[in-house]
């Protein structure tokens, strides 16, 4: 689909602003931004897999975790170089995602979500029981090689990853395959009736989503230098990812990105007032209100405003 | 010589109900056949079996001589058969042209990514079923039932069929729309399309078909020239109060 000058202008403006950020904000804020960048990657990944097709995954950390553990174990236990372990982690995550296609062939709706939740629970149990000498068991792993030192470098690394993911997914989803995946979410039967193999399309969505999740998980673990299974396979983490995608605007790439920054900020802003888990309650409420006001998300609210004075209105 | 569509001893049961009861018929190349029968006779169920959306309990379905009984719906569509749905189910968040775009897509992810949409063909299809330029970016929730049927027709044509199954394309359409869709079907007949058409609107159906098949309670009760079928005593009694 046609790219217009304002697409380039918007991306260029956004990229310039983001790269200038370390000059503009404190180190503490920058660390918040790093988390937002990773959350954006995970939310984009979730949106490609679930947001479009309507196959809602509650088990996204399953994929992120496989990417993270694979590279962590390879580098720490087997001294594999990061440049090799990350690609391996991505491939392993993609292979693992094919498990999602089994329930997706037979069941739709909430049962699919439950099965994916079970995947997450399963891997949480597995890392504790099977070969804790490799996975670190319940305590996880620390002292994992890091890619960067300091907030500024960590920020640049996470930002570059996020932008690379966002732009490539944005371009991919603007092609007809993005249209076809959205069509599955609207009426899977009509997609079949239009002559398209929905199984193959769903598999493509799962593999693409897993590619991004594995990549994000692997980079995240090499940013943190540690892995804590309890935080990773936590239902709050799943909700944060899903809510970021939904309130930002599902089925768009920019939406989940916006949602990730919005949520991260909301959580940070609330921290001094509500240090505990009550924060999740508040953000749940805000997310719900926003969702009721505009189910298509923040992205849609902005786009409606933009449509009013978009240069050279096109058909 | 193999026929575009040939159905032999088709049986479909839903629990104790036999919705298709040993039905056999064929359609010759370029012919248009009307499939009539009262509500619940089993017309739509036959369509669903031809498309592979329902599996028959027994019997065979052949497309140009090939037994397509084990093929998936997309594989059947690739071989040239396509249907409209009695209850239109468009892609709700997509415009008219985008709905048609999905019908036009090749079943290859690689081609979906590397080749852009054929905008001219999308618009051509939309206009051919009677949409105006202003309708192209409308969404299904802004369309009338008549418009939704036209969209259903365009999406079906987009899959490039040589055998088209039309399920109640005239229901809910205005007189003007009926004659427009009728003219479109006539044009496609002249171009060699093979049709199987279900319609309760016999007045609209008659000029579009070469012959008719009547079914009742899942069984074929008459077949032949439209005038003969419609005056058949069995058909008259089953249609009593309907037509
Ligand atoms: N999926 C299903 N499960 C159970 N029974 C079904 C199913 N689909 C159809 N039937 C039944 O099979 C019979 C034939 O239905 P079908 O929809 O094929 O009739 P039809 O001739 O298309 O009717 P109409 O003119 O009302 O569209 C009906 O009695 C219907 O209730
Ligand atoms: Mg019917």
XYZ file of C-alpha atoms and ligand atoms in Angstrom:
590
model
C 0.000 0.000 0.000
C 1.121 3.471 -0.841
C 3.540 5.217 1.426
C 3.027 8.958 1.617
C 5.381 11.726 2.526
C 3.741 12.253 5.877
C 4.440 8.631 6.774
C 8.147 9.302 6.316
C 7.840 12.645 8.086
C 6.108 11.102 11.079
C 8.567 8.257 11.447
C 11.543 10.596 10.954
C 10.215 13.052 13.525
C 9.509 10.268 15.987
C 12.918 8.646 15.514
C 14.738 11.969 15.897
C 12.846 12.772 19.078
C 13.467 9.348 20.562
C 17.197 9.399 19.808
C 17.488 12.869 21.355
C 15.786 11.698 24.539
C 18.962 11.064 26.619
C 19.778 14.764 26.225
C 16.339 15.784 27.387
C 15.494 13.607 30.375
C 17.097 12.245 33.544
C 18.730 8.821 33.824
C 15.862 7.609 35.978
C 13.330 8.552 33.338
C 15.515 6.900 30.753
C 15.314 3.593 32.647
C 11.539 3.892 32.520
C 11.808 4.437 28.789
C 13.872 1.292 28.439
C 11.132 -0.747 30.004
C 8.587 0.985 27.770
C 10.638 0.064 24.700
C 10.687 -3.591 25.638
C 7.014 -3.541 26.563
C 6.302 -2.008 23.146
C 8.154 -4.878 21.456
C 6.132 -7.425 23.429
C 2.857 -5.609 22.780
C 3.573 -5.408 19.027
C 4.387 -9.096 19.060
C 1.147 -9.887 20.904
C -0.810 -7.731 18.494
C 0.592 -9.511 15.432
C -0.220 -12.892 16.938
C -3.527 -12.163 18.671
C -4.785 -8.647 18.018
C -5.476 -9.195 14.363
C -6.538 -12.811 14.208
C -8.703 -12.637 17.330
C -6.906 -15.688 18.757
C -6.244 -14.111 22.124
C -3.105 -15.482 23.741
C -2.811 -15.307 27.516
C 0.437 -17.183 27.341
C 2.689 -14.670 25.682
C 5.403 -14.980 28.359
C 5.692 -18.584 27.233
C 7.230 -17.309 24.006
C 9.205 -14.490 25.599
C 10.482 -16.939 28.206
C 11.660 -19.465 25.661
C 13.627 -16.764 23.862
C 15.075 -15.476 27.126
C 15.976 -18.862 28.625
C 17.449 -20.232 25.417
C 19.966 -17.460 25.017
C 20.623 -17.244 28.771
C 21.429 -20.936 29.029
C 23.472 -20.993 25.834
C 25.645 -18.040 26.837
C 26.002 -18.768 30.525
C 26.231 -22.544 30.623
C 27.739 -23.302 27.237
C 29.742 -20.152 26.520
C 28.038 -19.589 23.197
C 28.612 -16.112 21.757
C 25.634 -13.742 21.999
C 25.612 -13.133 18.246
C 24.948 -16.835 17.781
C 22.747 -17.512 20.784
C 20.203 -14.784 20.015
C 19.389 -16.067 16.513
C 19.136 -19.590 17.926
C 16.796 -18.314 20.654
C 14.574 -16.676 18.032
C 14.375 -19.850 15.965
C 13.619 -21.979 19.039
C 10.831 -19.555 20.013
C 9.332 -19.775 16.537
C 9.399 -23.559 16.671
C 7.736 -23.475 20.093
C 5.009 -21.189 18.749
C 3.842 -23.889 16.373
C 2.368 -25.490 19.509
C -0.206 -22.668 19.435
C -1.548 -23.907 16.126
C -2.783 -27.145 17.692
C -5.514 -25.531 19.810
C -6.070 -22.858 17.138
C -7.123 -25.511 14.641
C -10.005 -26.660 16.763
C -11.072 -24.026 19.219
C -11.820 -20.345 19.093
C -12.466 -17.678 21.688
C -11.891 -18.049 25.374
C -10.831 -21.697 25.233
C -7.883 -20.790 23.077
C -6.897 -18.150 25.637
C -7.093 -20.735 28.407
C -4.938 -23.242 26.561
C -2.245 -20.633 25.964
C -2.409 -19.710 29.640
C -1.770 -23.374 30.372
C 1.328 -23.256 28.132
C 2.704 -20.472 30.296
C 1.969 -22.332 33.500
C 3.529 -25.444 32.032
C 6.828 -23.809 31.212
C 6.880 -22.098 34.616
C 6.651 -25.507 36.237
C 9.125 -27.043 33.815
C 11.929 -24.570 34.434
C 11.664 -25.330 38.125
C 11.668 -29.085 37.831
C 13.629 -30.050 34.763
C 17.364 -29.505 34.910
C 17.413 -26.706 37.489
C 21.182 -26.832 37.043
C 20.571 -25.271 33.617
C 17.596 -22.998 34.283
C 18.434 -21.963 37.829
C 15.119 -23.383 38.997
C 12.850 -21.158 41.052
C 15.575 -18.614 41.693
C 16.286 -18.023 38.051
C 19.642 -16.952 36.696
C 21.902 -14.000 37.231
C 25.272 -12.882 35.950
C 24.122 -13.304 32.390
C 26.257 -11.435 29.911
C 24.862 -7.966 29.160
C 24.981 -6.184 25.832
C 25.269 -2.684 27.211
C 26.420 -0.764 30.246
C 24.583 2.171 31.744
C 21.199 3.708 31.153
C 22.090 5.678 28.025
C 23.468 2.704 26.126
C 20.689 0.482 27.364
C 18.234 3.029 26.112
C 19.806 3.222 22.659
C 19.872 -0.542 22.396
C 16.248 -0.997 23.429
C 15.137 1.902 21.258
C 16.903 0.557 18.168
C 15.351 -2.860 18.713
C 11.912 -1.375 19.244
C 12.130 0.822 16.149
C 13.448 -1.995 13.970
C 10.580 -4.215 15.097
C 7.943 -1.493 14.823
C 8.946 -0.322 11.346
C 9.324 -3.787 9.870
C 6.029 -4.993 11.343
C 4.349 -1.780 10.234
C 5.531 -2.363 6.666
C 4.598 -6.046 6.746
C 1.112 -5.421 8.099
C 0.432 -2.786 5.454
C 0.654 -5.488 2.804
C -2.241 -7.744 1.912
C -1.142 -10.273 4.516
C -2.047 -7.743 7.221
C -5.474 -7.346 5.635
C -5.935 -11.113 5.512
C -4.957 -11.550 9.184
C -7.396 -8.819 10.235
C -10.060 -10.516 8.131
C -9.618 -13.700 10.182
C -10.436 -11.726 13.306
C -13.615 -10.412 11.679
C -14.966 -13.592 10.087
C -12.781 -16.641 9.780
C -15.464 -18.503 7.812
C -15.603 -15.767 5.205
C -11.826 -15.909 4.818
C -12.116 -19.637 4.070
C -15.033 -18.842 1.764
C -12.760 -16.398 -0.043
C -10.393 -19.231 -0.830
C -7.655 -18.517 1.698
C -6.153 -21.207 3.898
C -6.732 -19.834 7.379
C -4.517 -22.445 9.015
C -1.544 -21.237 7.023
C -2.358 -17.602 7.798
C -2.704 -18.296 11.507
C 0.570 -20.192 11.496
C 2.196 -17.224 9.793
C 0.788 -14.883 12.449
C 2.026 -17.138 15.255
C 5.490 -17.510 13.721
C 5.828 -13.772 13.103
C 4.587 -12.932 16.592
C 6.993 -15.515 18.028
C 9.881 -14.110 16.015
C 9.342 -10.730 17.655
C 8.657 -12.206 21.106
C 11.789 -14.365 20.965
C 13.900 -11.456 19.801
C 12.470 -9.202 22.505
C 12.899 -11.839 25.205
C 16.496 -12.524 24.212
C 17.510 -8.860 24.153
C 15.654 -8.213 27.383
C 17.580 -10.896 29.251
C 20.863 -9.546 27.911
C 19.870 -6.108 29.058
C 18.834 -7.170 32.570
C 21.624 -9.698 32.994
C 19.275 -11.866 34.998
C 16.082 -13.845 34.682
C 13.425 -14.223 37.350
C 10.807 -16.830 36.441
C 8.301 -15.614 38.969
C 8.183 -12.110 37.453
C 8.358 -13.373 33.878
C 5.579 -15.936 34.127
C 3.332 -13.620 36.102
C -0.246 -12.975 35.095
C 0.280 -9.245 35.706
C 2.956 -9.252 33.038
C 0.533 -10.832 30.536
C -2.108 -8.269 31.380
C 0.316 -5.399 30.992
C 1.193 -6.604 27.495
C -2.416 -7.158 26.448
C -3.666 -3.916 27.948
C -0.864 -1.985 26.242
C -1.896 -3.427 22.875
C -5.613 -2.917 23.438
C -5.674 0.590 24.856
C -3.085 1.761 22.351
C -5.093 0.369 19.478
C -5.085 -3.225 18.383
C -4.418 -4.188 14.754
C -2.149 -1.210 14.295
C 1.557 -1.216 15.015
C 1.714 2.280 16.358
C -1.118 1.611 18.805
C 0.649 -1.023 20.919
C 3.740 1.195 20.914
C 1.750 4.176 22.191
C -0.052 1.932 24.670
C 3.235 0.614 26.053
C 4.544 4.111 26.748
C 1.228 5.238 28.164
C 1.018 2.296 30.544
C 4.638 2.427 31.644
C 4.166 6.075 32.443
C 0.955 5.506 34.255
C 2.573 2.817 36.406
C 5.596 5.000 37.127
C 3.451 7.997 37.919
C 1.359 6.007 40.364
C 4.334 4.405 42.090
C 4.925 7.100 44.761
C 1.272 7.077 45.725
C 0.614 3.373 45.475
C 3.801 1.370 45.866
C 2.094 -2.014 45.971
C 0.000 -4.061 43.609
C -2.947 -1.650 43.992
C -1.429 0.245 41.109
C -2.576 -2.525 38.815
C -6.062 -1.952 40.081
C -5.937 1.726 39.172
C -4.474 1.142 35.751
C -7.022 -1.563 35.126
C -9.717 0.991 35.875
C -8.181 3.642 33.643
C -7.694 1.128 30.865
C -11.310 0.050 31.187
C -12.608 3.615 31.037
C -10.506 4.375 28.007
C -11.611 1.148 26.404
C -15.265 2.000 26.987
C -14.783 5.459 25.539
C -13.023 4.173 22.428
C -12.591 0.390 22.059
C -10.260 0.929 19.137
C -7.779 2.656 21.421
C -5.689 5.779 21.707
C -4.382 5.370 18.170
C -7.904 5.678 16.850
C -8.639 8.777 18.903
C -5.542 10.456 17.463
C -6.334 9.282 13.921
C -9.808 10.795 14.079
C -8.279 14.136 14.951
C -5.669 13.717 12.203
C -8.278 12.898 9.550
C -9.700 16.395 9.998
C -6.612 18.112 8.736
C -4.625 15.505 6.962
C -2.736 16.955 4.010
C -4.145 15.982 0.599
C -7.059 13.808 1.656
C -6.896 10.555 -0.239
C -9.665 8.172 -1.188
C -17.046 -35.714 -21.095
C -17.016 -34.552 -17.502
C -19.471 -31.982 -16.199
C -18.490 -28.874 -14.273
C -20.521 -30.125 -11.335
C -21.830 -33.595 -10.691
C -23.416 -34.821 -7.475
C -24.135 -38.490 -6.940
C -26.239 -40.079 -4.176
C -25.464 -37.320 -1.713
C -26.654 -37.932 1.844
C -26.310 -35.605 4.818
C -27.837 -36.317 8.214
C -28.127 -34.022 11.211
C -28.903 -36.443 13.995
C -32.265 -37.937 13.094
C -32.904 -35.420 10.322
C -31.878 -36.286 6.785
C -31.186 -32.861 5.308
C -29.907 -34.267 1.996
C -31.537 -37.537 1.024
C -29.833 -39.378 -1.818
C -29.634 -36.398 -4.163
C -28.041 -36.734 -7.609
C -27.809 -34.201 -10.424
C -25.276 -32.618 -12.717
C -24.858 -29.326 -14.527
C -23.483 -29.068 -18.041
C -20.821 -26.595 -19.066
C -22.223 -23.065 -19.212
C -25.644 -24.094 -17.974
C -27.623 -22.314 -15.329
C -29.790 -24.414 -13.035
C -32.328 -23.207 -10.472
C -32.587 -25.074 -7.186
C -35.984 -24.548 -5.595
C -37.847 -25.880 -2.608
C -39.649 -24.651 0.497
C -37.917 -23.349 3.623
C -35.825 -26.043 5.246
C -35.842 -28.239 2.129
C -32.056 -28.570 2.249
C -30.865 -26.192 -0.476
C -28.230 -24.396 1.584
C -27.027 -27.704 3.025
C -26.263 -28.916 -0.516
C -24.219 -25.755 -1.151
C -22.280 -26.255 2.073
C -21.385 -29.809 1.071
C -20.267 -28.742 -2.392
C -17.967 -26.172 -0.765
C -16.674 -28.583 1.870
C -18.031 -26.527 4.741
C -20.082 -29.562 5.707
C -18.989 -33.148 5.102
C -21.538 -35.438 3.475
C -22.285 -38.777 5.118
C -22.103 -40.495 1.757
C -22.187 -39.783 -1.945
C -19.709 -37.999 -4.192
C -19.229 -34.469 -5.458
C -17.268 -34.050 -8.649
C -15.929 -30.851 -10.137
C -14.880 -31.245 -13.782
C -14.723 -34.981 -13.147
C -12.508 -34.748 -10.070
C -13.844 -36.078 -6.777
C -13.441 -33.074 -4.475
C -14.888 -34.794 -1.386
C -11.608 -34.714 0.537
C -10.492 -31.218 -0.388
C -10.550 -28.197 1.926
C -12.787 -25.254 1.071
C -9.892 -23.106 -0.255
C -8.716 -26.023 -2.406
C -12.200 -26.343 -3.921
C -12.329 -22.617 -4.566
C -8.970 -22.864 -6.305
C -10.527 -25.455 -8.627
C -13.172 -22.959 -9.650
C -16.275 -23.266 -7.484
C -17.460 -20.450 -5.232
C -20.637 -19.502 -3.389
C -22.504 -16.597 -1.901
C -23.988 -16.891 1.580
C -27.686 -16.555 2.275
C -26.804 -14.586 5.402
C -24.087 -12.146 4.289
C -21.117 -12.124 6.645
C -18.797 -9.395 5.460
C -15.582 -8.286 7.154
C -17.098 -5.748 9.519
C -14.197 -3.323 9.886
C -13.324 -3.206 6.209
C -14.574 -1.047 3.392
C -16.345 -2.416 0.327
C -13.115 -2.477 -1.696
C -11.172 -4.121 1.127
C -13.811 -6.829 1.417
C -13.417 -7.499 -2.289
C -9.628 -7.404 -1.878
C -9.770 -10.442 0.410
C -11.699 -12.344 -2.261
C -9.087 -11.416 -4.860
C -6.085 -12.524 -2.807
C -4.084 -15.504 -4.039
C -3.746 -18.257 -1.445
C -0.032 -17.623 -1.104
C 1.413 -15.623 1.763
C 4.478 -14.787 -0.284
C 2.364 -13.221 -3.045
C 0.201 -11.418 -0.498
C 3.334 -9.712 0.810
C 5.242 -9.049 -2.392
C 2.374 -8.050 -4.676
C 0.137 -5.080 -4.006
C -3.614 -5.176 -4.380
C -5.154 -4.895 -7.842
C -7.090 -1.696 -7.240
C -8.512 -1.470 -10.735
C -9.966 -4.954 -10.505
C -11.383 -4.257 -7.021
C -13.196 -1.166 -8.284
C -14.302 -2.895 -11.463
C -15.896 -5.698 -9.448
C -17.578 -3.272 -7.055
C -19.048 -1.263 -9.914
C -20.129 -4.365 -11.834
C -22.438 -5.506 -9.022
C -23.979 -2.051 -8.892
C -22.026 -0.096 -6.300
C -21.360 3.545 -7.074
C -18.038 5.334 -6.634
C -19.330 6.780 -3.364
C -19.908 3.325 -1.911
C -16.334 2.096 -2.325
C -15.153 3.207 1.102
C -18.376 2.453 2.942
C -18.307 -0.084 5.726
C -20.762 -2.974 6.084
C -22.603 -1.327 8.980
C -23.485 1.544 6.643
C -24.855 -0.775 3.941
C -28.419 -1.922 3.281
C -29.284 -5.611 2.970
C -29.329 -5.131 -0.785
C -25.809 -3.658 -0.686
C -24.584 -6.511 1.510
C -25.863 -9.022 -1.055
C -24.101 -7.137 -3.816
C -20.916 -7.226 -1.753
C -21.380 -10.960 -1.217
C -21.725 -11.365 -4.973
C -18.618 -9.283 -5.700
C -16.471 -11.119 -3.137
C -17.578 -14.439 -4.635
C -16.813 -13.280 -8.181
C -13.413 -12.081 -6.963
C -12.311 -15.640 -6.228
C -12.402 -16.254 -9.986
C -14.919 -19.088 -10.170
C -16.118 -20.967 -13.247
C -19.006 -22.489 -11.290
C -21.002 -20.114 -9.086
C -23.494 -21.127 -6.415
C -25.852 -18.286 -5.545
C -27.908 -18.591 -2.358
C -30.861 -16.180 -2.271
C -29.055 -13.291 -3.940
C -32.341 -11.447 -4.510
C -33.724 -11.499 -0.968
C -34.084 -7.987 0.397
C -33.236 -6.289 -2.884
C -35.307 -3.566 -4.539
C -36.823 -4.114 -8.018
C -34.079 -2.017 -9.553
C -31.357 -3.974 -7.770
C -32.921 -7.287 -8.784
C -32.845 -6.356 -12.439
C -29.284 -5.091 -12.101
C -28.027 -8.337 -10.510
C -30.152 -10.274 -13.019
C -28.457 -8.449 -15.885
C -25.051 -9.185 -14.351
C -25.881 -12.905 -14.171
C -27.080 -12.858 -17.789
C -23.824 -11.212 -18.823
C -21.804 -13.888 -17.011
C -23.913 -16.615 -18.618
C -23.081 -15.213 -22.033
C -19.432 -15.341 -20.971
C -19.750 -19.049 -20.177
C -20.202 -19.159 -16.398
C -21.960 -22.218 -14.920
C -24.590 -21.442 -12.279
C -26.580 -23.143 -9.568
C -29.058 -20.602 -8.212
C -31.282 -20.832 -5.147
C -34.092 -18.296 -4.981
C -37.530 -17.984 -3.485
C -38.215 -15.177 -5.932
C -39.326 -17.391 -8.823
C -40.175 -14.428 -11.023
C -36.593 -13.200 -10.831
C -35.175 -16.709 -11.135
C -37.041 -17.955 -14.199
C -35.294 -15.885 -16.882
C -31.863 -16.728 -15.446
C -32.010 -20.519 -15.683
C -31.976 -23.228 -18.346
C -33.752 -25.726 -16.129
C -34.832 -26.302 -12.557
C -34.467 -28.878 -9.792
C -36.981 -29.023 -6.965
C -36.251 -30.579 -3.593
C -38.392 -31.181 -0.544
C -37.385 -32.745 2.782
C -33.911 -33.272 1.372
C -35.060 -35.334 -1.642
C -35.173 -34.364 -5.285
C -38.813 -34.342 -6.320
C -38.636 -32.923 -9.842
C -36.126 -31.909 -12.495
C -36.514 -30.456 -15.954
C -37.705 -27.368 -17.792
C -38.811 -24.639 -15.403
C -42.449 -24.705 -16.588
C -42.656 -28.483 -16.142
C -41.071 -28.459 -12.702
C -43.282 -25.682 -11.438
C -46.465 -27.415 -12.621
C -45.410 -30.775 -11.165
C -48.086 -31.879 -8.639
C -45.510 -32.680 -5.955
C -43.873 -29.309 -6.345
C -47.221 -27.532 -6.292
C -48.283 -29.207 -3.084
C -44.979 -28.615 -1.300
C -44.956 -24.988 -2.398
C -48.591 -24.454 -1.485
C -48.973 -21.176 0.313
C -45.397 -20.206 -0.584
C -45.603 -19.423 -4.273
N -25.869 -27.331 11.069
C -27.089 -27.877 11.174
N -27.396 -28.692 12.215
C -28.609 -29.259 12.321
N -29.585 -29.084 11.438
C -29.360 -28.287 10.386
C -28.107 -27.631 10.197
N -28.157 -26.899 9.058
C -29.378 -27.084 8.570
N -30.112 -27.917 9.343
C -31.471 -28.368 9.073
O -31.463 -28.988 7.811
C -32.616 -28.666 7.083
C -32.254 -28.042 5.763
O -31.749 -26.741 6.019
P -31.259 -25.791 4.851
O -30.732 -24.565 5.473
O -30.353 -26.524 3.943
O -32.622 -25.473 4.105
P -32.883 -24.436 2.928
O -33.553 -25.195 1.846
O -31.659 -23.698 2.561
O -33.944 -23.484 3.634
P -34.206 -21.901 3.412
O -35.036 -21.801 2.191
O -34.970 -21.515 4.620
O -32.897 -21.252 3.297
C -33.459 -27.777 7.976
O -34.416 -28.577 8.637
C -32.476 -27.232 8.950
O -33.085 -26.951 10.195
Mg -31.073 -21.781 2.665
